[in-house]
PDB file of C-alpha atoms in Angstrom:
ATOM      1  CA  GLU A   5     -19.059  -6.330  -4.335  1.00  0.00           C
ATOM      2  CA  VAL A   6     -15.839  -6.134  -2.332  1.00  0.00           C
ATOM      3  CA  GLN A   7     -13.367  -4.021  -4.270  1.00  0.00           C
ATOM      4  CA  LEU A   8     -10.060  -2.183  -3.886  1.00  0.00           C
ATOM      5  CA  VAL A   9      -8.900   0.155  -6.637  1.00  0.00           C
ATOM      6  CA  GLU A  10      -5.455   1.736  -6.705  1.00  0.00           C
ATOM      7  CA  SER A  11      -4.491   4.901  -8.531  1.00  0.00           C
ATOM      8  CA  GLY A  12      -1.734   7.489  -8.623  1.00  0.00           C
ATOM      9  CA  GLY A  13       1.115   5.545 -10.136  1.00  0.00           C
ATOM     10  CA  GLY A  14       3.271   6.881 -12.930  1.00  0.00           C
ATOM     11  CA  LEU A  15       6.741   7.684 -14.192  1.00  0.00           C
ATOM     12  CA  VAL A  16       8.929   9.877 -12.020  1.00  0.00           C
ATOM     13  CA  GLN A  17      12.605  10.753 -11.817  1.00  0.00           C
ATOM     14  CA  ALA A  18      14.751   9.568  -8.950  1.00  0.00           C
ATOM     15  CA  GLY A  19      14.240  11.820  -5.969  1.00  0.00           C
ATOM     16  CA  GLY A  20      10.686  12.589  -6.968  1.00  0.00           C
ATOM     17  CA  SER A  21       7.375  11.871  -5.253  1.00  0.00           C
ATOM     18  CA  LEU A  22       4.074  10.182  -5.927  1.00  0.00           C
ATOM     19  CA  ARG A  23       0.905   9.686  -3.924  1.00  0.00           C
ATOM     20  CA  LEU A  24      -0.935   6.416  -4.341  1.00  0.00           C
ATOM     21  CA  SER A  25      -4.580   5.945  -3.405  1.00  0.00           C
ATOM     22  CA  CYS A  26      -6.487   2.801  -2.521  1.00  0.00           C
ATOM     23  CA  ALA A  27     -10.261   3.225  -2.721  1.00  0.00           C
ATOM     24  CA  ALA A  28     -12.351   0.557  -1.011  1.00  0.00           C
ATOM     25  CA  SER A  29     -15.977  -0.400  -1.510  1.00  0.00           C
ATOM     26  CA  GLY A  30     -18.303  -3.216  -0.558  1.00  0.00           C
ATOM     27  CA  PHE A  31     -17.043  -3.770   2.993  1.00  0.00           C
ATOM     28  CA  ARG A  32     -16.461  -1.956   6.278  1.00  0.00           C
ATOM     29  CA  PHE A  33     -13.126  -0.339   5.465  1.00  0.00           C
ATOM     30  CA  ALA A  34     -12.392   0.663   9.067  1.00  0.00           C
ATOM     31  CA  ASP A  35     -12.655  -2.957  10.249  1.00  0.00           C
ATOM     32  CA  TYR A  36      -9.737  -4.220   8.178  1.00  0.00           C
ATOM     33  CA  ALA A  37      -6.007  -3.698   8.272  1.00  0.00           C
ATOM     34  CA  ILE A  38      -4.836  -2.224   4.983  1.00  0.00           C
ATOM     35  CA  GLY A  39      -1.440  -3.050   3.592  1.00  0.00           C
ATOM     36  CA  TRP A  40       0.522  -1.785   0.622  1.00  0.00           C
ATOM     37  CA  PHE A  41       2.565  -4.319  -1.322  1.00  0.00           C
ATOM     38  CA  ARG A  42       4.825  -4.095  -4.330  1.00  0.00           C
ATOM     39  CA  GLN A  43       6.192  -6.534  -6.825  1.00  0.00           C
ATOM     40  CA  ALA A  44       8.873  -5.917  -9.388  1.00  0.00           C
ATOM     41  CA  PRO A  45       9.545  -8.226 -12.348  1.00  0.00           C
ATOM     42  CA  GLY A  46      11.564 -11.227 -11.256  1.00  0.00           C
ATOM     43  CA  LYS A  47      11.354 -10.302  -7.589  1.00  0.00           C
ATOM     44  CA  GLU A  48       9.255 -11.553  -4.722  1.00  0.00           C
ATOM     45  CA  ARG A  49       6.301  -9.614  -3.445  1.00  0.00           C
ATOM     46  CA  GLU A  50       7.247  -7.197  -0.696  1.00  0.00           C
ATOM     47  CA  GLU A  51       4.942  -5.632   1.830  1.00  0.00           C
ATOM     48  CA  VAL A  52       6.007  -2.038   2.343  1.00  0.00           C
ATOM     49  CA  SER A  53       3.451  -0.721   4.812  1.00  0.00           C
ATOM     50  CA  CYS A  54       0.419  -1.706   6.843  1.00  0.00           C
ATOM     51  CA  ILE A  55      -1.971   0.216   9.029  1.00  0.00           C
ATOM     52  CA  SER A  56      -3.428  -1.643  11.981  1.00  0.00           C
ATOM     53  CA  ARG A  57      -7.027  -1.111  13.079  1.00  0.00           C
ATOM     54  CA  ARG A  58      -6.353  -2.464  16.551  1.00  0.00           C
ATOM     55  CA  ASP A  59      -3.991   0.261  17.690  1.00  0.00           C
ATOM     56  CA  GLY A  60      -3.879   2.630  14.729  1.00  0.00           C
ATOM     57  CA  ARG A  61      -0.161   2.085  14.268  1.00  0.00           C
ATOM     58  CA  THR A  62       1.503   1.943  10.904  1.00  0.00           C
ATOM     59  CA  TRP A  63       4.293  -0.458  10.050  1.00  0.00           C
ATOM     60  CA  TYR A  64       6.928   0.136   7.376  1.00  0.00           C
ATOM     61  CA  ALA A  65       9.474  -2.095   5.736  1.00  0.00           C
ATOM     62  CA  ASP A  66      13.073  -1.046   6.357  1.00  0.00           C
ATOM     63  CA  SER A  67      13.486  -0.462   2.630  1.00  0.00           C
ATOM     64  CA  VAL A  68      10.979   2.416   2.676  1.00  0.00           C
ATOM     65  CA  LYS A  69      11.097   3.672   6.252  1.00  0.00           C
ATOM     66  CA  GLY A  70      11.585   7.425   6.359  1.00  0.00           C
ATOM     67  CA  ARG A  71      10.604   7.846   2.712  1.00  0.00           C
ATOM     68  CA  PHE A  72       7.077   6.449   2.466  1.00  0.00           C
ATOM     69  CA  THR A  73       4.117   7.485   4.602  1.00  0.00           C
ATOM     70  CA  MET A  74       0.838   5.625   4.815  1.00  0.00           C
ATOM     71  CA  SER A  75      -2.417   7.190   5.911  1.00  0.00           C
ATOM     72  CA  SER A  76      -6.092   6.284   5.949  1.00  0.00           C
ATOM     73  CA  ASP A  77      -9.276   8.318   5.633  1.00  0.00           C
ATOM     74  CA  ASN A  78     -12.112   6.169   6.938  1.00  0.00           C
ATOM     75  CA  ALA A  79     -14.735   8.739   5.922  1.00  0.00           C
ATOM     76  CA  LYS A  80     -13.614   8.344   2.301  1.00  0.00           C
ATOM     77  CA  ASN A  81     -12.902   4.596   2.553  1.00  0.00           C
ATOM     78  CA  THR A  82      -9.483   5.360   1.128  1.00  0.00           C
ATOM     79  CA  ALA A  83      -5.903   4.602   2.105  1.00  0.00           C
ATOM     80  CA  TYR A  84      -2.933   6.511   0.787  1.00  0.00           C
ATOM     81  CA  LEU A  85       0.754   5.889   0.352  1.00  0.00           C
ATOM     82  CA  GLN A  86       2.974   8.942  -0.051  1.00  0.00           C
ATOM     83  CA  LEU A  87       6.191   8.007  -1.800  1.00  0.00           C
ATOM     84  CA  ASN A  88       9.052  10.485  -1.379  1.00  0.00           C
ATOM     85  CA  SER A  89      12.735  10.389  -2.304  1.00  0.00           C
ATOM     86  CA  LEU A  90      11.995   7.690  -4.831  1.00  0.00           C
ATOM     87  CA  LYS A  91      14.768   5.446  -6.075  1.00  0.00           C
ATOM     88  CA  PRO A  92      14.986   3.321  -9.235  1.00  0.00           C
ATOM     89  CA  GLU A  93      14.728   0.223  -7.040  1.00  0.00           C
ATOM     90  CA  ASP A  94      11.264   1.378  -5.969  1.00  0.00           C
ATOM     91  CA  THR A  95      10.029   0.573  -9.470  1.00  0.00           C
ATOM     92  CA  ALA A  96       7.239  -2.006  -9.158  1.00  0.00           C
ATOM     93  CA  VAL A  97       3.519  -2.601  -9.356  1.00  0.00           C
ATOM     94  CA  TYR A  98       2.047  -1.357  -6.094  1.00  0.00           C
ATOM     95  CA  TYR A  99      -1.197  -2.761  -4.813  1.00  0.00           C
ATOM     96  CA  CYS A 100      -3.219  -2.593  -1.628  1.00  0.00           C
ATOM     97  CA  ALA A 101      -4.853  -5.437   0.235  1.00  0.00           C
ATOM     98  CA  SER A 102      -7.222  -5.794   3.154  1.00  0.00           C
ATOM     99  CA  ARG A 103      -6.680  -8.331   5.932  1.00  0.00           C
ATOM    100  CA  THR A 104      -8.037  -8.937   9.404  1.00  0.00           C
ATOM    101  CA  THR A 105      -4.721  -7.845  10.934  1.00  0.00           C
ATOM    102  CA  CYS A 106      -1.330  -6.771   9.632  1.00  0.00           C
ATOM    103  CA  ASN A 107       0.061 -10.132  10.728  1.00  0.00           C
ATOM    104  CA  SER A 108      -2.558 -12.197   8.938  1.00  0.00           C
ATOM    105  CA  SER A 109      -1.524 -14.122   5.854  1.00  0.00           C
ATOM    106  CA  TRP A 110      -5.121 -14.367   4.659  1.00  0.00           C
ATOM    107  CA  ILE A 111      -6.004 -11.729   2.106  1.00  0.00           C
ATOM    108  CA  HIS A 112      -9.579 -10.471   2.313  1.00  0.00           C
ATOM    109  CA  SER A 113      -9.317  -8.484  -0.909  1.00  0.00           C
ATOM    110  CA  ARG A 114      -6.677  -6.902  -3.104  1.00  0.00           C
ATOM    111  CA  GLY A 115      -6.619  -4.477  -5.963  1.00  0.00           C
ATOM    112  CA  GLN A 116      -5.168  -4.836  -9.438  1.00  0.00           C
ATOM    113  CA  GLY A 117      -2.273  -2.528  -8.752  1.00  0.00           C
ATOM    114  CA  THR A 118      -0.761   0.649 -10.131  1.00  0.00           C
ATOM    115  CA  GLN A 119       2.618   0.874 -11.847  1.00  0.00           C
ATOM    116  CA  VAL A 120       5.354   3.039 -10.341  1.00  0.00           C
ATOM    117  CA  THR A 121       8.415   3.584 -12.504  1.00  0.00           C
ATOM    118  CA  VAL A 122      11.393   5.554 -11.223  1.00  0.00           C
ATOM    119  CA  SER A 123      14.000   6.624 -13.746  1.00  0.00           C
ATOM    120  CA  SER A 124      17.605   7.292 -12.823  1.00  0.00           C
TER     121      SER A 124
END
C-alpha cells in the first residue's frame, strides 16, 4: 500500500521551530519528487517546498525561503521540513505529497497532514 505519513506538528510560539517528518512506504521513495504543502482555513493550498530527484535541487516558496529547510533521507524513506523563525501566518495543516517531478500537477500520493499552530 502506497502511504505517506506526516508527523512533528504542534503548537509553538512565534520565532520558534518545528521539524516535520514525512514517512513513505509502498513505493520507491527515491524515484519521486517530494513536496511539502500547507493549507490554512479559508486559504488556498500553497506548496512551500519540493525536492527534485532529477537534479537533487530543492525549491522553496518565497514566503518560506530562508526560514524553512527541506531534506530527504532515502535510506529511511523519509523527508523532513525544518521550520525556523515561525510566524503566526505559518499556521496551517502541512502535508507531503509525491509526484513524478516538482512541476507535475499529478499527485501520486499524499498524506493526511499535521497541524502547525504558531501563536503570537
